[in-house]
Coordinates of C-alpha atoms and ligand atoms in Angstrom, one line a residue:
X4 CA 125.1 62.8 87.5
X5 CA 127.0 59.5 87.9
X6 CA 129.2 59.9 84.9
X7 CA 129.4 59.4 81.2
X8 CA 130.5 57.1 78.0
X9 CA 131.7 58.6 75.0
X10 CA 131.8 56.0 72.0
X11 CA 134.4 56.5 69.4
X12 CA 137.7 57.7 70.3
X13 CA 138.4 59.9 67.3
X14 CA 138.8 63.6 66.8
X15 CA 134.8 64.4 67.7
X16 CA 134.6 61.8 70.3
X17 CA 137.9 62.4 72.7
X18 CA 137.8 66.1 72.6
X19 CA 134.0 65.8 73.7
X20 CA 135.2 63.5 76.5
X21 CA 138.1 65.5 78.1
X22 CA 135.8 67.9 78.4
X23 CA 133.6 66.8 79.6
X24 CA 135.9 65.2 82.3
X25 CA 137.8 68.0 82.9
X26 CA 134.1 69.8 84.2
X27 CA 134.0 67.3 87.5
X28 CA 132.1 64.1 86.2
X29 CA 133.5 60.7 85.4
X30 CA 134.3 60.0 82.0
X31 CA 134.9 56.5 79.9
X32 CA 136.0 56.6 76.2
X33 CA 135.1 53.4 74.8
X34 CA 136.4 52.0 71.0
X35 CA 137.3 48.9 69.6
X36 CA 140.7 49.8 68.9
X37 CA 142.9 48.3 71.7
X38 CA 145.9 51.1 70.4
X39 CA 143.6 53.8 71.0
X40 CA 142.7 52.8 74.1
X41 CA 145.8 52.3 76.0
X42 CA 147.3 55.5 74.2
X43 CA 144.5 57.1 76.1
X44 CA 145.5 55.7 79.4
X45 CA 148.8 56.4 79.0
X46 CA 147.7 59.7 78.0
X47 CA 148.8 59.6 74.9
X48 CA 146.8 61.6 72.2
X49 CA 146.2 58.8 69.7
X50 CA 145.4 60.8 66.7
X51 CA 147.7 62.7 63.7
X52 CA 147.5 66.4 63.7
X53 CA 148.4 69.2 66.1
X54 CA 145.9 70.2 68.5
X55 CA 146.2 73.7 70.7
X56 CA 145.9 72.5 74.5
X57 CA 144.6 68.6 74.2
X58 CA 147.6 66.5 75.3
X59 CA 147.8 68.9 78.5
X60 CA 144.0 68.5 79.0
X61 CA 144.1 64.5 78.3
X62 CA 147.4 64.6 81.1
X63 CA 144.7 66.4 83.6
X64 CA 141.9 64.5 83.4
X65 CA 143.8 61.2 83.3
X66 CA 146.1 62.1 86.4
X67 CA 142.8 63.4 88.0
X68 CA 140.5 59.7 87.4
X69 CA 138.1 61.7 86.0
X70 CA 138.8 60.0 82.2
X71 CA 139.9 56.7 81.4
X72 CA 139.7 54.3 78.2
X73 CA 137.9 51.2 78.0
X74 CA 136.8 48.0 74.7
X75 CA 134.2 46.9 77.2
X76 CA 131.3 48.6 76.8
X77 CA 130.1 46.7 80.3
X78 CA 132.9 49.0 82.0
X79 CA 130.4 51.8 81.4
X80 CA 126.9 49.9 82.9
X81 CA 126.4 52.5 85.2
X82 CA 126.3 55.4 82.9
X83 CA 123.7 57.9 83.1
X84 CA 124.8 59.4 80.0
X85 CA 126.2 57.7 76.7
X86 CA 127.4 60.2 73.9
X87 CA 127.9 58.4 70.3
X88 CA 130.9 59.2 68.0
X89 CA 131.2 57.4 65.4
X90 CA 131.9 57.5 61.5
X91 CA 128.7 57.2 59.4
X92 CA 130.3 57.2 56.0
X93 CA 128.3 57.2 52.8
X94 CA 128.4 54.6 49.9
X95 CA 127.9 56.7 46.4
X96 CA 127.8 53.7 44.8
X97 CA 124.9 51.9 46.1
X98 CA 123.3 55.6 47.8
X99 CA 123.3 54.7 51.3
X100 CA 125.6 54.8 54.1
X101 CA 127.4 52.8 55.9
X102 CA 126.0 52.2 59.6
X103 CA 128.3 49.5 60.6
X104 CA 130.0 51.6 63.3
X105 CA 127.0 53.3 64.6
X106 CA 124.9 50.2 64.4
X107 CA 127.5 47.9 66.2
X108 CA 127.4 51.4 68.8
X109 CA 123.9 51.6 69.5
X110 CA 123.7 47.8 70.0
X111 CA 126.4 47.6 72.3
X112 CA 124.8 50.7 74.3
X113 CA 121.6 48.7 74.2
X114 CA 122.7 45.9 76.2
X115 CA 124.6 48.3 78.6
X116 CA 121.7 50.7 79.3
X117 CA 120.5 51.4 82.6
X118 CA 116.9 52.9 83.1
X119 CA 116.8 56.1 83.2
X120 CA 120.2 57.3 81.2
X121 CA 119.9 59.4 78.2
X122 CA 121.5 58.2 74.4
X123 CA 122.9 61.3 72.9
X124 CA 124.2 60.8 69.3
X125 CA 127.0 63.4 67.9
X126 CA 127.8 61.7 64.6
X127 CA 125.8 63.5 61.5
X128 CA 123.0 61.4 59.9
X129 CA 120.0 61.6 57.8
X130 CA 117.1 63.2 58.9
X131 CA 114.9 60.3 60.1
X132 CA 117.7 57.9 61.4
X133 CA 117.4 59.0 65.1
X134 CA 113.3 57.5 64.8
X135 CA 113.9 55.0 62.5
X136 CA 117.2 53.2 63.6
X137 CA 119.0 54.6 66.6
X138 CA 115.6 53.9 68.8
X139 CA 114.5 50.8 67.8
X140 CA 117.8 49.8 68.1
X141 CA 118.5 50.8 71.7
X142 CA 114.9 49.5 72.7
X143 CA 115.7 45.8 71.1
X144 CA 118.4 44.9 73.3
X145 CA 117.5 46.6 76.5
X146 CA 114.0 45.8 76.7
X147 CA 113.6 49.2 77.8
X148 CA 111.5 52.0 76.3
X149 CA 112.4 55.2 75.0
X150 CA 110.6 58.1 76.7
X151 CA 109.6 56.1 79.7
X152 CA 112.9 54.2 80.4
X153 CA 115.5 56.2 78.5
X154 CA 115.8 59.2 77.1
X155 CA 117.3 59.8 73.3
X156 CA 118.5 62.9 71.5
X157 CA 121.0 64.3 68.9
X158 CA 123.8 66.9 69.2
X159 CA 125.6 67.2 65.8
X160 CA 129.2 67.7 65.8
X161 CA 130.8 70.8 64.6
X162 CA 134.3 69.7 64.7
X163 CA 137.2 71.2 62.6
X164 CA 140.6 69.4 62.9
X165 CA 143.1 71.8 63.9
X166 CA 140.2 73.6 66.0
X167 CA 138.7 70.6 68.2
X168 CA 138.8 72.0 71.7
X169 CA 138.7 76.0 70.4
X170 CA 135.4 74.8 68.5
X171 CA 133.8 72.4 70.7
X172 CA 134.3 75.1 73.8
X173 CA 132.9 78.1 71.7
X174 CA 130.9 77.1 69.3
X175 CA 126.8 77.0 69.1
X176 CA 125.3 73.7 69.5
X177 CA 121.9 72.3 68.6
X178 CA 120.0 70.2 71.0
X179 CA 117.8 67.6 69.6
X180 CA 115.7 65.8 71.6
X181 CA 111.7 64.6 71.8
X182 CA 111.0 65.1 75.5
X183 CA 111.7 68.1 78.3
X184 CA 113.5 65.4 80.6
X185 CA 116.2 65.0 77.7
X186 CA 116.6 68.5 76.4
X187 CA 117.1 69.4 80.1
X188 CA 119.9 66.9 80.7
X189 CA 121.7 67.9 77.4
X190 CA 121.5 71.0 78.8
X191 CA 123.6 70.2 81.5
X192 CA 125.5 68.3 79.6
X193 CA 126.9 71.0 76.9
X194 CA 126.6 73.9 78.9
X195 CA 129.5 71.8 80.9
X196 CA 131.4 71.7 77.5
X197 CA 130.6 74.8 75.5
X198 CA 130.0 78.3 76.5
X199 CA 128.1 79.0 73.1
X200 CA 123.8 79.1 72.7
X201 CA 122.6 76.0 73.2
X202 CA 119.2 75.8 70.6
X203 CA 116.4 73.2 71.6
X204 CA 114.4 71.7 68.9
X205 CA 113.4 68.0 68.0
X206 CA 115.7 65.1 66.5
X207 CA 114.5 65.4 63.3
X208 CA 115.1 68.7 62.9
X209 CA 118.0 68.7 64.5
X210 CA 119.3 66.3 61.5
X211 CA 118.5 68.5 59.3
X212 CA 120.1 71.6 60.3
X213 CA 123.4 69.4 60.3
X214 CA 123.1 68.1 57.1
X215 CA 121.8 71.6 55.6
X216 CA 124.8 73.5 57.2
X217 CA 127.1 71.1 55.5
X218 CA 125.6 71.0 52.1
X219 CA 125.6 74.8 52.1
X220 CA 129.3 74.5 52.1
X221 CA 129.5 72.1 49.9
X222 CA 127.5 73.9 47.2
X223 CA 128.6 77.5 47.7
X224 CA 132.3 75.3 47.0
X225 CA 130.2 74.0 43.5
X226 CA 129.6 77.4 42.6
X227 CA 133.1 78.9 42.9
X228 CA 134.2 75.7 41.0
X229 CA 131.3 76.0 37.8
X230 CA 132.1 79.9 37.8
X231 CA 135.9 79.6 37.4
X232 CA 135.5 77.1 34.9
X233 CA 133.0 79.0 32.8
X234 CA 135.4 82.0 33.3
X235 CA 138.5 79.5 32.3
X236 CA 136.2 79.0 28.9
X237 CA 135.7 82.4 27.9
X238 CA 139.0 83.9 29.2
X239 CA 137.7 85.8 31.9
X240 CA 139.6 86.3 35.5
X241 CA 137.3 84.7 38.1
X242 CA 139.2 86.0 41.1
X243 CA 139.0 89.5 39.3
X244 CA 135.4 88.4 39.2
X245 CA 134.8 87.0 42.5
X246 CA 136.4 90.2 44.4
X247 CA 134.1 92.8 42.9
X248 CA 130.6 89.7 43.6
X249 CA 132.3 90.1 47.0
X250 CA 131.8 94.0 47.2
X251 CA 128.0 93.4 47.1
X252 CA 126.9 92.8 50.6
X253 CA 125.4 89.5 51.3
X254 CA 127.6 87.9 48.3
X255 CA 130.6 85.5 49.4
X256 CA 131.9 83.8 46.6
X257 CA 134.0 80.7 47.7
X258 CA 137.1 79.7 45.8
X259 CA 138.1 77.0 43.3
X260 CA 140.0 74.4 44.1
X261 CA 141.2 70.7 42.9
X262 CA 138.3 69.4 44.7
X263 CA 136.4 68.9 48.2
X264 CA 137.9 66.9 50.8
X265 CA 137.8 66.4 54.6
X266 CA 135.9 64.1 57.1
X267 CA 132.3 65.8 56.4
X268 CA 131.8 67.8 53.4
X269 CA 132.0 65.1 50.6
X270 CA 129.4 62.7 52.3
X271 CA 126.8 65.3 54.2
X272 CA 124.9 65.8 51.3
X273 CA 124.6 62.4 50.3
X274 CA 123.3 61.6 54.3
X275 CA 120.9 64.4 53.7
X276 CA 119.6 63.1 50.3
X277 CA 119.3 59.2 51.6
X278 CA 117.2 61.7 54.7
X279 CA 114.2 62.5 52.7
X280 CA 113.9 58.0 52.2
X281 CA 112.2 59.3 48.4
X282 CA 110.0 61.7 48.8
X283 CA 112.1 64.0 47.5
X284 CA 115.3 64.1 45.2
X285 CA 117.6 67.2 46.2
X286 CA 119.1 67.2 42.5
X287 CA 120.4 70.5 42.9
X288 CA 122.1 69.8 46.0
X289 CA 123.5 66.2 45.1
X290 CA 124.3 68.1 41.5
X291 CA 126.6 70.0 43.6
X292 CA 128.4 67.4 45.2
X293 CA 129.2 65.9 41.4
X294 CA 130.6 69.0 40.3
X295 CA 133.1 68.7 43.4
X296 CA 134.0 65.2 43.0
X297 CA 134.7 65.7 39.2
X298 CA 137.2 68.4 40.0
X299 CA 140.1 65.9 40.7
X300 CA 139.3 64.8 36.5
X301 CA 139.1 68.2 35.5
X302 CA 142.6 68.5 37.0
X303 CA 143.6 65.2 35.8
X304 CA 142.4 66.3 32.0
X305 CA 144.0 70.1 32.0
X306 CA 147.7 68.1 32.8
X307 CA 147.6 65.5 30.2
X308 CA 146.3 68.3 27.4
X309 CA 149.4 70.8 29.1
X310 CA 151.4 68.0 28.8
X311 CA 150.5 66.5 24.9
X312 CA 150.1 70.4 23.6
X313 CA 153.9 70.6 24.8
X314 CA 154.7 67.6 22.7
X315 CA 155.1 65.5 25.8
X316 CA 154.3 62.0 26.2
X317 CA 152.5 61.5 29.2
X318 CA 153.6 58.0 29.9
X319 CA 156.9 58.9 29.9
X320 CA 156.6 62.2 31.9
X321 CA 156.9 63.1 35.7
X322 CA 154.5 64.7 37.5
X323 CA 154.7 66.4 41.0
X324 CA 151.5 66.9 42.9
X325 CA 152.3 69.3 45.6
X326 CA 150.2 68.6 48.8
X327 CA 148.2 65.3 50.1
X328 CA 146.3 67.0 52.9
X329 CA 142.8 68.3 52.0
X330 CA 143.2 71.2 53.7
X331 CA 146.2 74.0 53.9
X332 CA 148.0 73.7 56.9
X333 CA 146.6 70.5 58.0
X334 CA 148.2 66.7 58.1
X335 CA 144.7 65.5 58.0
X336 CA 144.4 63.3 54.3
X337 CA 140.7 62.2 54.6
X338 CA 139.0 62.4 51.4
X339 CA 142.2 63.9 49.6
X340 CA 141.4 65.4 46.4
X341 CA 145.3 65.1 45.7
X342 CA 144.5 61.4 46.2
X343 CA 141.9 61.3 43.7
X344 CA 144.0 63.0 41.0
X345 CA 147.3 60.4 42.1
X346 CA 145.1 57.2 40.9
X347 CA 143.8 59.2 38.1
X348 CA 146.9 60.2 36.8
X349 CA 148.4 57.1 37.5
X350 CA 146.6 55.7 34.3
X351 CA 148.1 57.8 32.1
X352 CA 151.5 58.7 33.5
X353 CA 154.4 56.8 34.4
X354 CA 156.0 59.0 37.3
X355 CA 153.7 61.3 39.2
X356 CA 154.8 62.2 42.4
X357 CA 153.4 63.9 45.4
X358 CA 154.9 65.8 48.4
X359 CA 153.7 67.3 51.9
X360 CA 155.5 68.0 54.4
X361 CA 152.4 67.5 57.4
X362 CA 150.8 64.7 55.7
X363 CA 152.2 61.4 57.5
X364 CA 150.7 58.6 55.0
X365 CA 148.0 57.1 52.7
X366 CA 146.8 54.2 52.1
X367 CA 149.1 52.9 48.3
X368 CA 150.2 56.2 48.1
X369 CA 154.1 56.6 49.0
X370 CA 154.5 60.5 49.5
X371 CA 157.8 62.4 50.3
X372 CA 158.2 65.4 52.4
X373 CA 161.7 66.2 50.2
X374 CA 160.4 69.1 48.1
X375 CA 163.8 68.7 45.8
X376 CA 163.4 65.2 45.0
X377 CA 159.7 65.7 44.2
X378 CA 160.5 68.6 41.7
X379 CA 164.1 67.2 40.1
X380 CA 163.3 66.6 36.2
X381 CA 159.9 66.8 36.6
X382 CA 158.0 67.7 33.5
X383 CA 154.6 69.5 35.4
X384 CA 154.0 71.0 38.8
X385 CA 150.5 70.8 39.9
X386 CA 149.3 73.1 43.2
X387 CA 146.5 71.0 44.8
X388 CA 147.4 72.3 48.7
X389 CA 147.4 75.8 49.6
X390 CA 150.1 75.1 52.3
X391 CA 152.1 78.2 52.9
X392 CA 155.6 76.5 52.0
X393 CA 154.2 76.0 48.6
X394 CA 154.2 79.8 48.5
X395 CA 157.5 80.2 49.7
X396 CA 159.2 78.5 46.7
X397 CA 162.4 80.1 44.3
X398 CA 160.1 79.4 41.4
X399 CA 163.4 80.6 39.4
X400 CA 165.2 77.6 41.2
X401 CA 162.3 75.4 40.6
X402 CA 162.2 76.1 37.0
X403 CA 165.9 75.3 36.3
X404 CA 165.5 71.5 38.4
X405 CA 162.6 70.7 36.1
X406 CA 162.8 69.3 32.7
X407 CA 159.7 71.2 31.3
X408 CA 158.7 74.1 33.1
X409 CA 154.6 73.2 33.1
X410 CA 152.3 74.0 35.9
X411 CA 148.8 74.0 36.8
X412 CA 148.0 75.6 40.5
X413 CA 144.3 74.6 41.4
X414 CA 144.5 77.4 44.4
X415 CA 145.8 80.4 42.8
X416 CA 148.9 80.9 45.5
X417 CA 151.5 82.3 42.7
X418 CA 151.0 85.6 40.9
X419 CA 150.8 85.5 37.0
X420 CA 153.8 87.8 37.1
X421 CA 156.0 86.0 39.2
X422 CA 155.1 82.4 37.0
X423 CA 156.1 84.4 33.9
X424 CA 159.5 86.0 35.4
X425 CA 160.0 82.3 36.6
X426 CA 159.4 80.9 33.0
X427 CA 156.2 78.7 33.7
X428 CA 153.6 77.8 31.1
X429 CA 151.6 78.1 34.0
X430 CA 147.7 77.5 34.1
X431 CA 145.8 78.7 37.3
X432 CA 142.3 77.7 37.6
X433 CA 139.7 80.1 37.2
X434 CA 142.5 82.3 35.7
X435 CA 143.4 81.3 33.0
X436 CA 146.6 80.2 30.8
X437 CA 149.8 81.2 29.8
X438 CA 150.2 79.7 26.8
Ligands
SAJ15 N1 137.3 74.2 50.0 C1 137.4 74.8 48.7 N2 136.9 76.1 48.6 C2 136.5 76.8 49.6 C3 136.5 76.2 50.9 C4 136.9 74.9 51.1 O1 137.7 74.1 47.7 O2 136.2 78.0 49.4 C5 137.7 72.8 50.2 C6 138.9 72.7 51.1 O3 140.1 72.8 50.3 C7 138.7 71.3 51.6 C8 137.2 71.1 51.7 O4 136.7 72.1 50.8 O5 139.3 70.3 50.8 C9 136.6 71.3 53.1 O6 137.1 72.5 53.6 P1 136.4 73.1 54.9 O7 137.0 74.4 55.1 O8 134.9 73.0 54.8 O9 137.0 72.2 56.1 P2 136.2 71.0 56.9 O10 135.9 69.9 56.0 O11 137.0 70.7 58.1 O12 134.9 71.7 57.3 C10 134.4 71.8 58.6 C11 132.9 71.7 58.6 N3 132.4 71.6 59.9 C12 131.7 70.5 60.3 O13 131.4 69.7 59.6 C13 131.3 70.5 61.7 C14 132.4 72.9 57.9 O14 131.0 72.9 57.9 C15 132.9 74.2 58.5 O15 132.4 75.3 57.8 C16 134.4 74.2 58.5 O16 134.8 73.0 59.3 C17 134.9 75.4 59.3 O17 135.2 76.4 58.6 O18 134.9 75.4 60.5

């Protein structure tokens, strides 16, 4: 084993690199962004977030020439392994997704390719893409046949930002690949990075077990969200609910929220649906993914009814959105639901604010990380983060800053009773209102 490529220097591809450089073999991360790339050699960690034990690792394998950063995709000719990492983002709109990235990957691999290395692909896709795009692909431009000449096969990611390097070194991975030759050098490959079971299986299948372990995610989150707003219409407690389901082994209720962000959740069951190419319509599944993406209007419609039923004007009110991230305790803003209910809002009502204090920026959304400024005369308080500083508020403070004492939390982090001594007209989702 010469050494390896990794393409797409983002938070699959570079900790799957340093890694793999830090277990002996020679490692290139190759992207198109010249930032990245010299960050990298510098061994600066390019990305946002805070993550356990991977500047120290980057330092090491750097210092060590066992990793360095390249644009040229000719710098890494002589690879006998190339592992994919790109985006493969999903266009609603027009139900497909978006293979720019992994297209301009695979053809820049293509006219790289030595006989005899192996194409490993760690971005999720639909079942079938590995067949029908990914080989072709690589055999158009090299001239080179897959099987004989190269090998191909497809590790999905399992990445969690905030986790990379605890995940990627622990977790399970799955191994898809169409001949022995291949499985066997993935094998060495991830039992290098992981100490977790490493399951063999083909690429197809391999697709789908990525796409299905996503989508069961996403739907268990659709049926937390459908129950607590049934229980919301009949005036029942869903969390009252939920912990009794819970009781009953093999029951785990999710929990509610102000909708589904992140890097993987909100498109994986679209991937999968494009997968089966028509032959069959997963209208359950995709059903699911609707409910989560409407939650951001459900939110959007409970605050301008809290706000009119008060006798408020929404055009003339102030709003304060409390969180950007899409996930508690994170800076990452991917898919923000808060996002979603900012340009929703936005159409109805003149001042609506957001704060977060990890969150660094959004594209046309100008946050602040002063929790006083966001809440001074504001007229409603909507909880779309469960970040713990949210919990930590004088609510009694809080109350007397704000004009009108409205608030909606989408994540149940305050206690009825504590919202009452405080003076809220609260509503919590899935529980209920106060008023
Ligand atoms: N969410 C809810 N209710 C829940 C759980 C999550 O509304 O009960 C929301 C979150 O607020 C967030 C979104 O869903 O906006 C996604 O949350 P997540 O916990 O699934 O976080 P992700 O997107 O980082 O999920 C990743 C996924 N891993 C991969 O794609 C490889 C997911 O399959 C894992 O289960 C998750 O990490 C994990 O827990 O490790």
């Amino acid at each position: 084993m010469v050494h390896a490529a990794v393409v797409g220097m983002g938070y699959v591809g570079i900790p799957v690199a340093l890694t793999l450089a830090n277990s002996g073999i020679n490692v290139i991360g190759i992207d198109i962004d010249e930032k990245k790339i010299n960050d990298l050699n510098n061994s600066q960690y390019p990305l946002e977030g805070y993550e356990p034990g991977i500047k120290n690792l980057l330092e090491s394998v750097v210092k060590k020439n066992l990793f360095s950063a390249s644009l040229d995709y000719s710098d890494a000719k002589d690879a006998d392994v190339w592992i994919v990492c790109v985006q493969t983002p999903f266009l609603v709109s027009e139900f497909k997704p978006n293979f720019n990235a992994l297209n301009g990957a695979i053809s820049s691999i293509s006219k790289n390719l030595k006989t005899n290395a192996t194409v490993i692909v760690e971005s999720t896709i639909p079942p079938g893409t590995m067949e029908e795009v990914v080989i072709p692909l690589l055999e158009k431009y090299s001239n080179l046949s897959s099987g004989q000449d190269f090998g191909v096969g497809h590790c999905p990611e399992r990445v969690m930002p905030g986790k990379l390097l605890h995940n990627l070194t622990n977790y399970n991975r799955v191994l898809g690949a169409s001949d022995p030759q291949t499985h066997s050098v993935m094998l060495d490959i991830y039992s290098r990075i992981t100490s977790g079971e490493l399951y063999r299986t083909n690429l197809k299948t391999a697709e789908v077990i990525k796409t299905f372990e996503n989508t069961y995610r996403d739907v268990e989150i659709a049926m937390a969200n459908d129950f607590a707003k049934y229980c919301d219409a009949i005036g029942v407690d869903f969390y009252e609910v939920r912990d009794q389901v819970n009781t009953v082994e093999s029951r785990n209720l999710h929990l509610p929220g102000g909708g589904v962000g992140g890097h993987c959740i909100p498109k994986d069951t679209w991937l999968l649906a494009y997968g089966s190419r028509g032959k069959y319509s997963p209208n359950f599944l995709t059903m699911a993914r609707e409910i989560n993406d409407s939650m951001p209007q459900h939110i959007c419609d409970l605050s301008i009814d809290k706000l009119k039923h008060f006798g408020l004007n929404p055009k003339t009110s102030s709003i304060t959105i409390l969180g950007l991230s899409y996930l508690e305790e994170s800076d990452d803003v991917r898919n923000s639901p808060s996002a979603q209910l900012y340009s929703l809002l936005k159409n109805n009502v003149n001042d609506v604010r957001i704060h977060d204090h990890y969150a660094h920026s959004y594209p046309g959304i100008s946050h602040t990380d002063d929790i006083d400024a966001a809440l001074k005369d504001s007229n409603l308080i909507i909880v779309m983060v469960a970040h713990n500083f949210y919990r930590g508020l004088d609510l009694i403070k809080t109350s007397k800053m704000m004009k009108t004492n409205l608030l909606i939390d989408t994540r149940n982090i305050f206690s009825k009773s504590t919202l009452k001594e405080s003076n809220f007209n609260f509503t919590i989702l899935g529980r209920g209102k106060s008023w």
